[in-house]
Coordinates of C-alpha atoms and ligand atoms in Angstrom, one line a residue:
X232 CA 0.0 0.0 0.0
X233 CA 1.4 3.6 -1.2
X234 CA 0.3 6.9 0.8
X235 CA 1.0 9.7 -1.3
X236 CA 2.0 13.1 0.6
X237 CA -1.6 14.7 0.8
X238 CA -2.2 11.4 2.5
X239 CA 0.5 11.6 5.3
X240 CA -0.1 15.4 5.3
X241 CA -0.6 15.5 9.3
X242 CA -0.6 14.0 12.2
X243 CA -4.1 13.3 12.1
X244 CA -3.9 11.5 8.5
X245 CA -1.3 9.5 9.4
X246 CA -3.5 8.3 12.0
X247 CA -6.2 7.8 9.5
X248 CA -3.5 6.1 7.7
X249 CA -2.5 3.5 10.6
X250 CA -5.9 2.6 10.7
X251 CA -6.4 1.7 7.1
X252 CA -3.3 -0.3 7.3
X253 CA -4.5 -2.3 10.3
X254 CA -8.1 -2.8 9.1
X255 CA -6.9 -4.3 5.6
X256 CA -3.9 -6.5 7.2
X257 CA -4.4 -9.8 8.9
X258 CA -2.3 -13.1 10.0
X259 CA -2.7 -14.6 6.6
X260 CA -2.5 -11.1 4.8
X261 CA 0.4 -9.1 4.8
X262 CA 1.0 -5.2 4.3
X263 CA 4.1 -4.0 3.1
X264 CA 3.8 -0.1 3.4
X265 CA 5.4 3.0 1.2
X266 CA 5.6 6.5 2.1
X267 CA 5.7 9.6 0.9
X268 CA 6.9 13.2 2.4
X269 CA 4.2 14.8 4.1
X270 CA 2.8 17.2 1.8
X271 CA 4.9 20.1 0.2
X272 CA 8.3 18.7 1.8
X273 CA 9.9 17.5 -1.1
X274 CA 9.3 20.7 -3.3
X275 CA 10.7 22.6 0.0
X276 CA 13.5 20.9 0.3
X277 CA 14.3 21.3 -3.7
X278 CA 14.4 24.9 -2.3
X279 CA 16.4 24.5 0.3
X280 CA 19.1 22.9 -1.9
X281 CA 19.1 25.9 -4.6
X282 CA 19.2 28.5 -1.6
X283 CA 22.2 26.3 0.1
X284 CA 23.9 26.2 -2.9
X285 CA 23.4 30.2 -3.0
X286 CA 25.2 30.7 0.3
X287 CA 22.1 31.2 1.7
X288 CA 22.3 30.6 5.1
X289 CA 19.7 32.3 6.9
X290 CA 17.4 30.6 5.0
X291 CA 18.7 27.2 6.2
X292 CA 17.9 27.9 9.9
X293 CA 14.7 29.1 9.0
X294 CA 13.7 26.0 6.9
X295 CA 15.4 24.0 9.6
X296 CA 13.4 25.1 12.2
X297 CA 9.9 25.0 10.2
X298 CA 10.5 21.5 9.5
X299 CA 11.3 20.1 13.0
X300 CA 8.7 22.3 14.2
X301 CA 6.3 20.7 11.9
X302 CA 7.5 16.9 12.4
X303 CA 7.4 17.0 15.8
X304 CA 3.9 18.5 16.1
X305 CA 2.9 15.5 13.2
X306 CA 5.2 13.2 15.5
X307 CA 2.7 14.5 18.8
X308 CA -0.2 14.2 17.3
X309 CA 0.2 10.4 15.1
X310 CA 2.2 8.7 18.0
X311 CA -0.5 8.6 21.7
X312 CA 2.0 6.4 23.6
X313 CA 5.0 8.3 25.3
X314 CA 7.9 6.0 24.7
X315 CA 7.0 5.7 21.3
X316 CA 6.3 9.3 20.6
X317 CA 9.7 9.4 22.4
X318 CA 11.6 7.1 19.9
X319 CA 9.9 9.0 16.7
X320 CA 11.3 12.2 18.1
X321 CA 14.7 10.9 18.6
X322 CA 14.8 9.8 14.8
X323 CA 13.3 13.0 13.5
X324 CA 15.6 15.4 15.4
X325 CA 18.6 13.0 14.2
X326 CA 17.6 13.4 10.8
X327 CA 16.9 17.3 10.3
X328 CA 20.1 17.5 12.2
X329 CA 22.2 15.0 9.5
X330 CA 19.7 17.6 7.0
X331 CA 21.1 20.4 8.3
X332 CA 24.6 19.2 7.8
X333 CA 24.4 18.1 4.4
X334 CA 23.0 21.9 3.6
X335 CA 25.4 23.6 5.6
X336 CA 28.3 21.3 3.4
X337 CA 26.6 22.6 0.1
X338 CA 27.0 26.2 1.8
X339 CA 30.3 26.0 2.3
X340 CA 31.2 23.8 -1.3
X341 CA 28.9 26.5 -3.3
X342 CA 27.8 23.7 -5.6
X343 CA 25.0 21.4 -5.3
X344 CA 25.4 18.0 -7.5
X345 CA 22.8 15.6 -8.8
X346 CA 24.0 13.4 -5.7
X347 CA 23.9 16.3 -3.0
X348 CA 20.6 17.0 -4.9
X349 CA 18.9 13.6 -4.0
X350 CA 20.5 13.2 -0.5
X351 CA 18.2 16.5 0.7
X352 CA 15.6 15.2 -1.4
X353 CA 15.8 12.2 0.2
X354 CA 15.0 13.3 3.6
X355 CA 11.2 14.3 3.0
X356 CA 10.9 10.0 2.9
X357 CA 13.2 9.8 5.7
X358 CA 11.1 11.8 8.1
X359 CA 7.9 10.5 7.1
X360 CA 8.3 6.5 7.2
X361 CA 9.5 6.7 10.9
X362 CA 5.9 8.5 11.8
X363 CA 4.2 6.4 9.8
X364 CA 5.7 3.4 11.7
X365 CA 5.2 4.9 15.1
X366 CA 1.6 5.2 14.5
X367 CA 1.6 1.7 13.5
X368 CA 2.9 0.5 16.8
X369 CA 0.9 3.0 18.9
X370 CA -2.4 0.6 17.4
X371 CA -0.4 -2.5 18.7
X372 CA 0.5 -3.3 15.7
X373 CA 4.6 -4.2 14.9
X374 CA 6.3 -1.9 12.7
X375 CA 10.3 -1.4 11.3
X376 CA 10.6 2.0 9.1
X377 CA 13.2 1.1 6.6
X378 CA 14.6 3.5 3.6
X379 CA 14.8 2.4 0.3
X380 CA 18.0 1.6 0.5
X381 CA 18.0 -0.5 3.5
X382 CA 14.9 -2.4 1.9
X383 CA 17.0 -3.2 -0.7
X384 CA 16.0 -1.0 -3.9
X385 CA 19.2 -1.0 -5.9
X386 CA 19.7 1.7 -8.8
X387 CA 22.5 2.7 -11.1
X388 CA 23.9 6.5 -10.0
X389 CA 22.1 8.4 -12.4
X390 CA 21.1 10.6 -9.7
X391 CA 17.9 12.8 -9.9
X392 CA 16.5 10.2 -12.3
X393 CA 18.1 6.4 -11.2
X394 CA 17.4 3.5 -13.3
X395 CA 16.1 0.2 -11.6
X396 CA 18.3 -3.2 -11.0
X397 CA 15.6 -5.2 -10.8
X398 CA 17.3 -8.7 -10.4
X399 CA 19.4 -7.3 -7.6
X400 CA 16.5 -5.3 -6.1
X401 CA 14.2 -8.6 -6.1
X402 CA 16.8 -10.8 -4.3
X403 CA 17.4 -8.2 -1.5
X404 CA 13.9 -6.9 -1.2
X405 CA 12.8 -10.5 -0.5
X406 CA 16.0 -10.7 1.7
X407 CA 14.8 -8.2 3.9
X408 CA 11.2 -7.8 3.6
X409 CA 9.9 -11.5 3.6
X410 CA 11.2 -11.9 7.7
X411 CA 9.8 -8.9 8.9
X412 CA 6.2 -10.1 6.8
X413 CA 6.4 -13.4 8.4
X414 CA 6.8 -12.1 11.8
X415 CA 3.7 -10.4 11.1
X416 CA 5.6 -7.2 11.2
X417 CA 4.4 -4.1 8.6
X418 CA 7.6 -2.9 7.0
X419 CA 7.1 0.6 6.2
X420 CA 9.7 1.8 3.5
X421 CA 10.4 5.0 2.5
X422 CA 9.2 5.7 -1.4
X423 CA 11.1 7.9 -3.9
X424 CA 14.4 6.9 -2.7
X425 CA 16.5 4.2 -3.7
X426 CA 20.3 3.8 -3.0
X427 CA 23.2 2.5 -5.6
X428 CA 25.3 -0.1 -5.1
X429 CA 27.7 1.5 -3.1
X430 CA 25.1 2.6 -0.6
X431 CA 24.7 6.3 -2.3
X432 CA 21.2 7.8 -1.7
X433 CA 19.5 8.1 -5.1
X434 CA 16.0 9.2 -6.5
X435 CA 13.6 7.6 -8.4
X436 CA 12.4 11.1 -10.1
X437 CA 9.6 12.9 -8.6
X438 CA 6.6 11.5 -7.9
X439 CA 8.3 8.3 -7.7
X440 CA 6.4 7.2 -4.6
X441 CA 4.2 5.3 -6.5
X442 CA 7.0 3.5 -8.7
X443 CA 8.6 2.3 -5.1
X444 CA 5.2 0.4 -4.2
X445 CA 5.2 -1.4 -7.5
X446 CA 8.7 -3.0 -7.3
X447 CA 8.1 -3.4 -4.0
X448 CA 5.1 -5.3 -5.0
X449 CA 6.6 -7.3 -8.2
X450 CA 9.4 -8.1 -5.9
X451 CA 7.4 -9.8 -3.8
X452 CA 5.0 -10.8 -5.9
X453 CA 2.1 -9.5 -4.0
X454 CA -1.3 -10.2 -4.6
X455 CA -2.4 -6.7 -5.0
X456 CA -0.7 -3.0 -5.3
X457 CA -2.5 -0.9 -3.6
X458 CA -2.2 3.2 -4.5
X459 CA -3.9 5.2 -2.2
X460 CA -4.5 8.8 -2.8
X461 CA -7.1 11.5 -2.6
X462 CA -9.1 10.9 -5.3
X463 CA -11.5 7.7 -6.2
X464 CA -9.6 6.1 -8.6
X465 CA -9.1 7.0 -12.5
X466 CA -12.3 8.7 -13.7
X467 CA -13.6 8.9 -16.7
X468 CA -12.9 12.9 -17.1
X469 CA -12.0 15.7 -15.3
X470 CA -15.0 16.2 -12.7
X471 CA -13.9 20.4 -12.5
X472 CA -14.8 19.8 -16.2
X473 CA -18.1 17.4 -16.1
X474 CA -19.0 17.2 -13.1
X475 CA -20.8 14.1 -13.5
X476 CA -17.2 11.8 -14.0
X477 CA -17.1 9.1 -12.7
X478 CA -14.6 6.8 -11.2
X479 CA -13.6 3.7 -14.1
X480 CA -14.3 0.6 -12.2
X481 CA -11.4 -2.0 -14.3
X482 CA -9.0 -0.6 -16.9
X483 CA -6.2 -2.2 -18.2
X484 CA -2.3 -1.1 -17.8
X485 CA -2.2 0.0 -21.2
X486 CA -4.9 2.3 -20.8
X487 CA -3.9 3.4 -17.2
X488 CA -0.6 4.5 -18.8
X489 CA -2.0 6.5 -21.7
X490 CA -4.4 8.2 -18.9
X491 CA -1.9 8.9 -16.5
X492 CA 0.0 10.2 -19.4
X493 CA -2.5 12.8 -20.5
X494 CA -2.4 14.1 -16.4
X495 CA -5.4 12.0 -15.0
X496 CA -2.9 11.1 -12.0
X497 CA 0.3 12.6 -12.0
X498 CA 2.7 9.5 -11.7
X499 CA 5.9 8.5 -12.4
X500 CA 6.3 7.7 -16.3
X501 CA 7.2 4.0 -15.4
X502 CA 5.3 4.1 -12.2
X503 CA 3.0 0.6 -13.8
X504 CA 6.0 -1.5 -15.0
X505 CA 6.9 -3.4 -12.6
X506 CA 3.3 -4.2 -12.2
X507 CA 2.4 -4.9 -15.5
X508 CA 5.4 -6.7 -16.3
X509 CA 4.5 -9.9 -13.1
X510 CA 1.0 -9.0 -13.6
X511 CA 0.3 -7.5 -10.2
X512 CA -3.1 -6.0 -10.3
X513 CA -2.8 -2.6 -9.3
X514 CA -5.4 -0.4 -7.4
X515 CA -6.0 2.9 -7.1
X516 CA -8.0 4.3 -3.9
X517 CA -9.3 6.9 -2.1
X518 CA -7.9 7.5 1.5
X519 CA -10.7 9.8 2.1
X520 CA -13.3 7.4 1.2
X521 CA -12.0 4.1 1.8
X522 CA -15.5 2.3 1.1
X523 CA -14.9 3.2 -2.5
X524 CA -13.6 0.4 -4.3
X525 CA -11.4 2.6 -6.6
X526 CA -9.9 2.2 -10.0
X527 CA -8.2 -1.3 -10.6
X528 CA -6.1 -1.6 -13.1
X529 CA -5.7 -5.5 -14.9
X530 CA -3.7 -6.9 -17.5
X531 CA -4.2 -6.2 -21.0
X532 CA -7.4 -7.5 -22.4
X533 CA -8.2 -8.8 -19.1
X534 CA -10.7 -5.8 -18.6
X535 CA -14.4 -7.1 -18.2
X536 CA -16.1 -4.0 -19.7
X537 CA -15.7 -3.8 -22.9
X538 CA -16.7 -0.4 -24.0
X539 CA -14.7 1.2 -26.9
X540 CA -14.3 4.4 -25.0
X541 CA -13.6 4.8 -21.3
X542 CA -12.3 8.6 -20.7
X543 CA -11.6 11.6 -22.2
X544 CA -8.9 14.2 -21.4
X545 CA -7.9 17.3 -21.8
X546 CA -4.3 18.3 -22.4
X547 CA -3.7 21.9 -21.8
X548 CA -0.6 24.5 -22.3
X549 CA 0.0 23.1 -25.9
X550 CA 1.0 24.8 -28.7
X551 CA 1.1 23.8 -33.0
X552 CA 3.7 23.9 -35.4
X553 CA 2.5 23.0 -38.8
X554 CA 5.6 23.3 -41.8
X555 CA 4.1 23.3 -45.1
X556 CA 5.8 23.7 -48.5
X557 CA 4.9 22.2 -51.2
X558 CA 8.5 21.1 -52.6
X559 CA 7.9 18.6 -49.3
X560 CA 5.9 16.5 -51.3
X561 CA 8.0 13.4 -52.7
X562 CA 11.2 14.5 -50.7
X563 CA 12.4 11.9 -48.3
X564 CA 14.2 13.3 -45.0
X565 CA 12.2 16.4 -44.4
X566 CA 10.1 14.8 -41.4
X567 CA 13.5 13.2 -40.2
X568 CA 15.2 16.9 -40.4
X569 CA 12.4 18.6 -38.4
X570 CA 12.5 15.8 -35.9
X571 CA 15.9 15.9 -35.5
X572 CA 16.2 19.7 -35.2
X573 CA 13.7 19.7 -32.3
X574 CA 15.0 16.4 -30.6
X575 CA 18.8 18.1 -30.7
X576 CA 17.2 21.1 -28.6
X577 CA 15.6 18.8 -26.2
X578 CA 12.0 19.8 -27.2
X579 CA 9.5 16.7 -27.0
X580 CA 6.7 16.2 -29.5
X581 CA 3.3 15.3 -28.0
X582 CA 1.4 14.7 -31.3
X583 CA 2.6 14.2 -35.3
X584 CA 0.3 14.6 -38.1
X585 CA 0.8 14.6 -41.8
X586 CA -1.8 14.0 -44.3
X587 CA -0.8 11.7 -47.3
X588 CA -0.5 14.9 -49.7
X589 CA 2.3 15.5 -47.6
X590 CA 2.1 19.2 -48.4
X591 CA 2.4 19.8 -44.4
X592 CA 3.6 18.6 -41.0
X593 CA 2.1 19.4 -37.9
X594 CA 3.1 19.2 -34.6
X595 CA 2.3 19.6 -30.8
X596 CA 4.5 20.5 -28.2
X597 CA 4.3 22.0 -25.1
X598 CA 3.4 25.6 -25.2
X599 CA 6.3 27.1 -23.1
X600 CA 8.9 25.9 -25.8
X601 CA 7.0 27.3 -28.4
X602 CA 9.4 29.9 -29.1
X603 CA 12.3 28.0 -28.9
X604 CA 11.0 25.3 -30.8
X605 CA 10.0 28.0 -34.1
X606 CA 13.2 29.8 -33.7
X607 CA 15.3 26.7 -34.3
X608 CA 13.1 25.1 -36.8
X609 CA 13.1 28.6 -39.2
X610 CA 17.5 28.9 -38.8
X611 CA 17.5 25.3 -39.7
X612 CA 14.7 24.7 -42.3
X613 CA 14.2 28.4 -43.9
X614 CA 15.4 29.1 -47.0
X615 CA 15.8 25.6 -48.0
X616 CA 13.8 25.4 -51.2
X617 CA 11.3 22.8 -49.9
X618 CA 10.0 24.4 -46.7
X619 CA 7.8 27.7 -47.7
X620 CA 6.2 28.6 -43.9
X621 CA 6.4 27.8 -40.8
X622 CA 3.2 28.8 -38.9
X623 CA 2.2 28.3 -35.3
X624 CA -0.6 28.8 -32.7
X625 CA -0.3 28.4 -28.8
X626 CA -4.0 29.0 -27.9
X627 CA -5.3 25.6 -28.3
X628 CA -5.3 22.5 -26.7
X629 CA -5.3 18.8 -26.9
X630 CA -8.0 16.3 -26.5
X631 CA -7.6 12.6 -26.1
X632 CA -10.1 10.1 -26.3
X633 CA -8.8 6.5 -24.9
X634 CA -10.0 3.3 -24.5
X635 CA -8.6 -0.3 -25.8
X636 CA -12.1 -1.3 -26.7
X637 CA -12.0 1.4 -29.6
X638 CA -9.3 -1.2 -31.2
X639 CA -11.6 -2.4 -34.3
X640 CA -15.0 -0.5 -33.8
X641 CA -16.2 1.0 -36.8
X642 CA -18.0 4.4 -35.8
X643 CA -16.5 5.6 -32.9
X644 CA -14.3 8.6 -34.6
X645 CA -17.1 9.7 -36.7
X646 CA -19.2 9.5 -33.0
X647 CA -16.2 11.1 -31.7
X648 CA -16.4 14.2 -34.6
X649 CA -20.2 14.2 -35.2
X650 CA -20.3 15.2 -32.0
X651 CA -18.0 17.8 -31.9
X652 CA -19.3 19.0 -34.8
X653 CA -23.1 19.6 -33.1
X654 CA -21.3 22.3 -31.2
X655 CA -19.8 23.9 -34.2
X656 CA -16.4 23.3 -33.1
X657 CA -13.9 23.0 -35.3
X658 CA -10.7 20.8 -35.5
X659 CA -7.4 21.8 -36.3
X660 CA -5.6 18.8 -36.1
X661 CA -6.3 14.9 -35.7
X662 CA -3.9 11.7 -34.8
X663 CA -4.5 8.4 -34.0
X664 CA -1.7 5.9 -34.2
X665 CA -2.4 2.3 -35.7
X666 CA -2.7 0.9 -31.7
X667 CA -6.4 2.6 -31.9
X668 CA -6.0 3.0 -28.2
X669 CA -6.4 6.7 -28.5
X670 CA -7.9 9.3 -30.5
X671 CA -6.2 13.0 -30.0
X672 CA -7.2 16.4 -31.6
X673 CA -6.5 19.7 -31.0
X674 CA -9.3 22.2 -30.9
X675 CA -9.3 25.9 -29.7
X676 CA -8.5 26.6 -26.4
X677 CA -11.6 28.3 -25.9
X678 CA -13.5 25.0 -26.9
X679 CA -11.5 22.6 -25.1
X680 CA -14.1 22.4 -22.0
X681 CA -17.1 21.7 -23.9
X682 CA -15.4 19.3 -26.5
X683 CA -14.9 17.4 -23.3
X684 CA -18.4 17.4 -22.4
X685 CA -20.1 16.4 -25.5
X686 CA -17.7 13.8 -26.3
X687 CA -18.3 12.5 -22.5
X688 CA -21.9 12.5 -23.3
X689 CA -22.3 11.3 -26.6
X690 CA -20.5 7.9 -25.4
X691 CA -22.7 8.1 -22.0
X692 CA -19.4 7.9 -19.8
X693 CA -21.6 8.9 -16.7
X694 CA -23.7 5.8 -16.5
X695 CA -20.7 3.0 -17.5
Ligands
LIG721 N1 8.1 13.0 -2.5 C1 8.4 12.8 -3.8 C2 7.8 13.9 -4.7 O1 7.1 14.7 -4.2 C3 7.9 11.4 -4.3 C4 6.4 11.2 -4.3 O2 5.7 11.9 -3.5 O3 6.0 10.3 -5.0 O4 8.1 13.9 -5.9
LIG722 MG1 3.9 13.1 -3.8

């Protein structure tokens, strides 16, 4: 079971948290627990790095000081029993002090590495998972807070972003997790933080919380991941967009990815992998309404409903590029020269489209590279003799329409448009690669919302 950080936020929800924990274990049913920071730590900490590195001293007390002040107060009010809130106190004050070191190092070095970087990172984990634990124990129940490292999460040192030893990291996550399960211990490990094989503190990359619980899981080959965060699951649209969303009982990994992809959860990139890969069902649930059996995510084409479309999203802060030139037409390399332009800057490109009289190219990426991204594309491409404009717009956005079920079913993209077309809304752009998993299209800013809405309606996504 993960808790994300609006889940550990307080004292109070870690309590909240404890309980959950205890209710769902049991002799013959084993939890192995991952944590997050408590809310907003990690992105503080991020801070605290960048103003260390700026000689920034005064603002290292001050940070100190806020974040002892507000672990010990979480610390007072998770933990009832004395001695235990005793031990969690000891552990946090060892740790902002080890924190405060490593800061005041960075201070006096004037640089702040990738590795520096993740060991203050790090600590947001560190303080939570002993909190957590204590909690555990104040409800009687036995408890070791471990980091990732000391689970046994293995990584190369590409710090800031590690890559996964998974062969390694099975063996010694079994190693050291399996006793403390059998004892009927809960092992709560820290997410987000892995260590190399040297013992060096790595990252996972943020939001990689949820990426610890599923090697933890496919390392152990549990029978269920559990994701628990503060909404009910994957739903079938933005609800501050249609209100009447609901929560998609069964998807498949596939489609889970391509939603979490387009922003329905913000998790790690490979967050599913490990999942998918053993076949670990993986379940997404709402701490705040634990009766609500949540979003579980199966195998591919394991999914029981079999509806061609399941959600639709909307992927804002986009912007076009569409090269045209009619000298384009019949001239191998031009799509390879654009790509490779904007893949030598670094600029990532969200959606391709190019009809077959291959008079234009257009492109989506994301709006705040816009500029960059035309600048570099006129030096390189301008003035060659095939490439006559390059034209852009930035206020429109991306919709997506997903579902595996769409894979083979005549109608639904002239569904899709014929209802999109009822609002006299007009499409700019359309891509759907040969998967069929998706359907994206970019439409006008200003008609992104209701885009949303009729497409939700016309395939009845509120009463699946
Ligand atoms: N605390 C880390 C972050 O904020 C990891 C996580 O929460 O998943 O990115
Ligand atoms: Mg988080």
């Amino acid at each position: 079971m993960k808790f994300g950080g609006s889940s550990v936020a307080t004292g109070e929800k870690i309590r909240h948290v404890a309980k959950l924990i205890a209710d769902n274990r049991s002799d013959d049913c084993g939890v192995v627990a991952v944590v997050s920071a408590l809310e907003g730590v990690t992105n503080q900490l991020i801070q605290a790095a960048e103003e260390a590195k700026k000689g920034n001293r005064e603002h290292i007390g001050k940070f100190k000081q806020e974040l002892l002040e507000r672990h010990l107060t979480t610390v007072k009010e998770a933990i009832k029993d004395k001695q235990l809130e005793d031990d969690a106190e000891q552990v946090v004050k060892a740790r902002i002090t080890e924190l405060e070191q490593v800061l005041t190092g960075i201070v006096y070095v004037g640089e702040l590495t990738p590795k520096s970087r993740d060991t203050v990172i790090s600590f947001g984990e560190r303080l939570s998972a002993p909190i957590v634990s204590g909690a555990l124990k104040d409800l009687g129940i036995s408890s070791q807070h471990l980091t990732g490292g000391e689970a046994g999460i293995v990584t190369d040192n590409n710090f800031g972003e590690a890559g996964l030893l998974m062969n390694f990291t099975k063996f010694q996550l079994t190693k050291n997790i399996e006793p403390l399960l059998k004892k009927g211990a809960v092992p709560v490990v820290t997410g987000f933080i892995a260590a190399t094989q040297d013992g060096e503190t790595t990252t996972l990359g943020r939001g990689g919380s949820d990426y610890t619980a599923t090697i933890v899981g496919a390392a152990l080959e549990a029978d269920e991941v559990w994701i628990w965060t503060d909404v009910d699951g994957l739903m079938t649209a933005d609800p501050k967009i249609v209100p009447e969303a609901k929560t998609i009982p069964e998807i498949s990994f596939q489609e889970a990815t391509e939603l979490t992809i387009f922003g329905a959860k913000a998790m790690h990139p490979r967050a599913l992998e490990p999942a998918r890969k053993e076949g670990i069902p993986v379940r997404i649930r709402n701490v705040f309404s634990p009766d609500n059996p949540g979003t579980l995510i199966v195998q591919d084409g394991q999914t029981k409903t079999k509806d061609g479309v399941k959600a639709v999203t909307l992927v804002r802060n986009v912007a076009v590029i569409t090269i045209s030139g009619a000298g384009m037409v019949g001239a191998p390399g031009t799509a390879a020269k654009v790509f490779e332009v904007l893949g030598k800057e670094n600029i990532n490109i969200l959606m391709i489209s190019q009809s077959v009289s291959e008079a234009d190219i257009s492109l989506v990426i994301q709006r705040s590279l816009l500029e960059r991204a035309v600048s570099t594309l006129e030096i390189a491409l301008l003035g060659r003799d095939f490439i006559r404009e390059i034209m852009s717009e930035d206020d429109v956005c991306v919709v997506a329409v997903l579902g595996a079920g769409m894979k083979g079913m005549p109608g639904v993209a002239s569904r899709i448009f014929s209802s999109v077309a009822q609002k006299g809304i007009n499409v700019l752009m359309i891509a759907q690669g040969s998967s069929e998993l998706n359907v994206s299209f970019v439409v006008k800013e200003k008609d992104g919302a209701e885009t949303v809405r009729a497409i939700h309606k016309e395939f009845k996504l509120s009463t699946k």
